[in-house]
PDB file of C-alpha atoms in Angstrom:
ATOM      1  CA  UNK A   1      -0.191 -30.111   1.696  1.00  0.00           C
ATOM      2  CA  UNK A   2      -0.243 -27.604  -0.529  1.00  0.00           C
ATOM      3  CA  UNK A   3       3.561 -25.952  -1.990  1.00  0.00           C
ATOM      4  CA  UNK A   4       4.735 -23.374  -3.659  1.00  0.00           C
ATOM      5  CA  UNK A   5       4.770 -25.577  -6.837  1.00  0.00           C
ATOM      6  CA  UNK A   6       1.078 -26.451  -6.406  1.00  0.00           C
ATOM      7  CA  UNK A   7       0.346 -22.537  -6.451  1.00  0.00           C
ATOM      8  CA  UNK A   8       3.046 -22.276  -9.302  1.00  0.00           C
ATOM      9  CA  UNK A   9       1.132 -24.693 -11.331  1.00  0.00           C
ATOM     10  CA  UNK A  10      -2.201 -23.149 -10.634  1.00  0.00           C
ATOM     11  CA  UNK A  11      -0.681 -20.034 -11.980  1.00  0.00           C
ATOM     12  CA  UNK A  12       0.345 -21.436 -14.770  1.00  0.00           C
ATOM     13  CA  UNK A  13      -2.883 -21.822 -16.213  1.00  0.00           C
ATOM     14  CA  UNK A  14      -3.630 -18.272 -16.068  1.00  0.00           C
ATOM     15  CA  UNK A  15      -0.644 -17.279 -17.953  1.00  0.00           C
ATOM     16  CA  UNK A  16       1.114 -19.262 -20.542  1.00  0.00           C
ATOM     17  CA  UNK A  17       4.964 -18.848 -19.709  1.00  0.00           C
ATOM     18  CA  UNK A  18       8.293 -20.336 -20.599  1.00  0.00           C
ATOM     19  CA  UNK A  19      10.025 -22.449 -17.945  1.00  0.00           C
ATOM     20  CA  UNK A  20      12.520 -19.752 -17.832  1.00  0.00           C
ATOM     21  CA  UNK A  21      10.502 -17.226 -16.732  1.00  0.00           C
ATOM     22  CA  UNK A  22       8.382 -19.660 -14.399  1.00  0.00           C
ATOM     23  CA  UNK A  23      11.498 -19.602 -11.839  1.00  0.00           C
ATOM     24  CA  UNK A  24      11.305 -16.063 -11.598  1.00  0.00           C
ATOM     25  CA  UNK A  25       7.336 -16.211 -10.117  1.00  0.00           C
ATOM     26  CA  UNK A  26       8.114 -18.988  -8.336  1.00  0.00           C
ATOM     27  CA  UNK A  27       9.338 -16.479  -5.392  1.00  0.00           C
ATOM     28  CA  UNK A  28       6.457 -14.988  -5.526  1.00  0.00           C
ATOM     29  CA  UNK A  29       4.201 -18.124  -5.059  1.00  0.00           C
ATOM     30  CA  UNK A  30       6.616 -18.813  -1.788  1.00  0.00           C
ATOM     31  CA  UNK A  31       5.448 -15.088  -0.478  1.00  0.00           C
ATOM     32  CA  UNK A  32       2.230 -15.511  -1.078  1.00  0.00           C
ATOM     33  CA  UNK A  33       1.298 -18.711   0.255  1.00  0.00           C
ATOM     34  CA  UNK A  34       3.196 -17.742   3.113  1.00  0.00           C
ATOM     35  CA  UNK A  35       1.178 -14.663   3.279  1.00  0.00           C
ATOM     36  CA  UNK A  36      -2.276 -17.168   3.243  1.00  0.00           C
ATOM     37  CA  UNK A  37      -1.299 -19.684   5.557  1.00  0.00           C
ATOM     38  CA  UNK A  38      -0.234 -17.274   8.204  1.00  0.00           C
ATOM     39  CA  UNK A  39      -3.315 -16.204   8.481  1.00  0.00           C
ATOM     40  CA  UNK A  40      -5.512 -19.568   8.442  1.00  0.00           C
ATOM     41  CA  UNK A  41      -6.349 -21.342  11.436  1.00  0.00           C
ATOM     42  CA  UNK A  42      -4.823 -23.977  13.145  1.00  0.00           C
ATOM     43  CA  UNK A  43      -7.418 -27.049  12.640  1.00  0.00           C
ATOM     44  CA  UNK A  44      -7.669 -25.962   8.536  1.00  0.00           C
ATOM     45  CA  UNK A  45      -6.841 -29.319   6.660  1.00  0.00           C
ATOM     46  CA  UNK A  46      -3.207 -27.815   4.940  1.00  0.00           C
ATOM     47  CA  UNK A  47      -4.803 -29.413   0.840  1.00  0.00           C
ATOM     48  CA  UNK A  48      -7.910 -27.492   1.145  1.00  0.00           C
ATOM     49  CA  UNK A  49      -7.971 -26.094  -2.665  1.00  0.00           C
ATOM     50  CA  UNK A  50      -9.033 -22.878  -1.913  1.00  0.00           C
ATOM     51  CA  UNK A  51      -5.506 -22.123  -0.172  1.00  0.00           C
ATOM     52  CA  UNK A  52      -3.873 -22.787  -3.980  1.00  0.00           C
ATOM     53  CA  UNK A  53      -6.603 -20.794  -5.533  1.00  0.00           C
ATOM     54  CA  UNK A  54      -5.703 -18.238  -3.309  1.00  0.00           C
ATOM     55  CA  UNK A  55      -2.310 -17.898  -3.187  1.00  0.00           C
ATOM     56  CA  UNK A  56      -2.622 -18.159  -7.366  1.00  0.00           C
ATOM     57  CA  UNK A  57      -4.782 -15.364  -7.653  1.00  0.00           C
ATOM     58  CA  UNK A  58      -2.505 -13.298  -5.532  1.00  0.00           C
ATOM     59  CA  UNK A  59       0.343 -14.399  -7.177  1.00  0.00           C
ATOM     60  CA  UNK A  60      -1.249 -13.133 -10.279  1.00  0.00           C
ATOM     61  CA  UNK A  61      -2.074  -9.934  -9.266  1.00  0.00           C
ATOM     62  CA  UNK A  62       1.687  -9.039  -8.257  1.00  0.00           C
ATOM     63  CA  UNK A  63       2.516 -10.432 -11.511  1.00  0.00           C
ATOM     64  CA  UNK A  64      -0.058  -7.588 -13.628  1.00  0.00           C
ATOM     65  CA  UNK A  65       1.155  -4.669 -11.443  1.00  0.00           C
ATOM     66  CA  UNK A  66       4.730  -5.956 -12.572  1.00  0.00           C
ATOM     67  CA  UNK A  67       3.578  -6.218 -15.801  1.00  0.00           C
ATOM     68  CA  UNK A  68       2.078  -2.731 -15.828  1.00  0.00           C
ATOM     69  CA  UNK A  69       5.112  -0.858 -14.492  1.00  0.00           C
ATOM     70  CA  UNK A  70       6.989  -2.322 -17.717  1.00  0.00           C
ATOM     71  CA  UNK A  71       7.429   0.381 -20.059  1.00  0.00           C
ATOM     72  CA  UNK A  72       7.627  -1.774 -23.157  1.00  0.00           C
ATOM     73  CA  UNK A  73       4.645  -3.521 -22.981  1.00  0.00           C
ATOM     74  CA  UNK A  74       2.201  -4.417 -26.718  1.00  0.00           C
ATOM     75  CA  UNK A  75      -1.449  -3.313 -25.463  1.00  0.00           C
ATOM     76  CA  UNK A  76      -2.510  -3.167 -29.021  1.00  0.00           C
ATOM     77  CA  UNK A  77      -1.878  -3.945 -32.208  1.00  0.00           C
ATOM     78  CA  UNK A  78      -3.501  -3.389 -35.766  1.00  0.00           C
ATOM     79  CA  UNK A  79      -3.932  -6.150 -38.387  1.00  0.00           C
ATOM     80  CA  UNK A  80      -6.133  -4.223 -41.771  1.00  0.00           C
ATOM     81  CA  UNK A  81      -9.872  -3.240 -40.308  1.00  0.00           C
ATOM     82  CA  UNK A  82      -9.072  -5.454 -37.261  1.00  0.00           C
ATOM     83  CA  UNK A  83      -7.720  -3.509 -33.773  1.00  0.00           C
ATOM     84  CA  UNK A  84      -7.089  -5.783 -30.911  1.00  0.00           C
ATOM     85  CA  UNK A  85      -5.957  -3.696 -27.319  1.00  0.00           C
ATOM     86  CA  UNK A  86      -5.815  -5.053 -24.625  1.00  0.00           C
ATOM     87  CA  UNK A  87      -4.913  -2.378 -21.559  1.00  0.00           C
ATOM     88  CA  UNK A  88      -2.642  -3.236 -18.862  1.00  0.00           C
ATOM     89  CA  UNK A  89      -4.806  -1.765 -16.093  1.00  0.00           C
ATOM     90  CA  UNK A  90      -7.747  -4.077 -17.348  1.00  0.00           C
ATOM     91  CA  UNK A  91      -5.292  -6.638 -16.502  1.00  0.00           C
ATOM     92  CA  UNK A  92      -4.841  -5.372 -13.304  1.00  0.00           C
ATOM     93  CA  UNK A  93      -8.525  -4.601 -12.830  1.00  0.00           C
ATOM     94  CA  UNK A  94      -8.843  -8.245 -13.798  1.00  0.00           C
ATOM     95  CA  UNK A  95      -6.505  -9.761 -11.281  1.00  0.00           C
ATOM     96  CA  UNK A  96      -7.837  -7.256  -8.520  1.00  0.00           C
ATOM     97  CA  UNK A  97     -11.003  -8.950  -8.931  1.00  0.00           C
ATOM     98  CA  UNK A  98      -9.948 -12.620  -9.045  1.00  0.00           C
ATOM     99  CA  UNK A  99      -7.801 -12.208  -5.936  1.00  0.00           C
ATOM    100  CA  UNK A 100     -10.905 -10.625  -4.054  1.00  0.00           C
ATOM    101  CA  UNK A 101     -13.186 -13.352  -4.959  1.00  0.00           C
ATOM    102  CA  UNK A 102     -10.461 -16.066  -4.240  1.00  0.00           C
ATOM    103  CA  UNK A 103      -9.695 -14.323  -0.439  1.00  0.00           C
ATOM    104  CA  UNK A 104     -13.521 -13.911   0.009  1.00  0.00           C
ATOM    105  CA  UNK A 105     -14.323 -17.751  -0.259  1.00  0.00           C
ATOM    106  CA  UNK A 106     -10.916 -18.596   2.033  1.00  0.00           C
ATOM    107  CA  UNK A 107     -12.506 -15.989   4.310  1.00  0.00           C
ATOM    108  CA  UNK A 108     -13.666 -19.144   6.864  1.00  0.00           C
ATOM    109  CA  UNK A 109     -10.550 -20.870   6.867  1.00  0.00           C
ATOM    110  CA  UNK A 110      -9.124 -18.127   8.360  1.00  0.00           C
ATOM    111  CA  UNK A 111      -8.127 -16.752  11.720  1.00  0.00           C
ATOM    112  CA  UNK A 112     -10.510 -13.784  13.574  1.00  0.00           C
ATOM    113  CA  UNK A 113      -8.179 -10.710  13.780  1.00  0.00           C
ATOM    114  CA  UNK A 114     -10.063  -7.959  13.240  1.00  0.00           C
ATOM    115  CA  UNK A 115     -11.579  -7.494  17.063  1.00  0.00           C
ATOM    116  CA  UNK A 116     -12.490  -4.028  17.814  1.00  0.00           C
ATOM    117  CA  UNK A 117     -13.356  -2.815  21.266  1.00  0.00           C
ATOM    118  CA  UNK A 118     -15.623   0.644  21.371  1.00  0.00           C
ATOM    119  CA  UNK A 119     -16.190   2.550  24.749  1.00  0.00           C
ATOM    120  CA  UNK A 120     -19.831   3.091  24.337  1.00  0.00           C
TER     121      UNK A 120
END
């Protein structure tokens, strides 16, 4: 079955982070693979990877819209002829992405709830 650790640890190898500041995502990994599993379907076998992924990638994104809200945050930095930036909304742009791609695939595991009826 997969835990909040499991989606901790798949984090994890997005961003390299301290132990210290791994127990402050690990909330979010609860949230967020609460947020997936509510929404799969009953018969889904609970280790399918693409729950993890999932959960990861969203986990992620929450994480770069924290990270872009912080104020203080190096983007760029200068070393002789050499400019490296790095923007925090191509982060986010980044993450966006990821999490689509990861919700797309988990798209048949899940449940049907978007039934619309029309009067024709």
């Amino acid at each position: 079955m997969t835990t909040s650790w499991n989606v901790l640890s798949r984090f994890r190898q997005f961003v390299n982070l301290e132990e210290y500041e791994a127990e402050k995502i690990l909330p979010l990994c609860v949230v967020n693979l609460q947020r997936i599993q509510a929404q799969l379907r009953d018969n889904v076998n609970p280790d399918d990877i693409r729950i993890q992924e999932a959960a990861a990638c969203l986990t992620y994104y929450d994480y770069t819209v924290r990270l872009s809200s912080e104020a203080d945050n190096v983007t760029s930095f200068k070393a002789g002829d050499i400019t490296v930036s790095k923007t925090t909304s191509s982060l986010k742009e980044d993450a966006e992405k990821m999490k689509k791609d990861a919700l797309l695939e988990l798209t048949p595991l899940m449940k049907d709830t978007r039934f619309v009826f029309l009067n024709i």
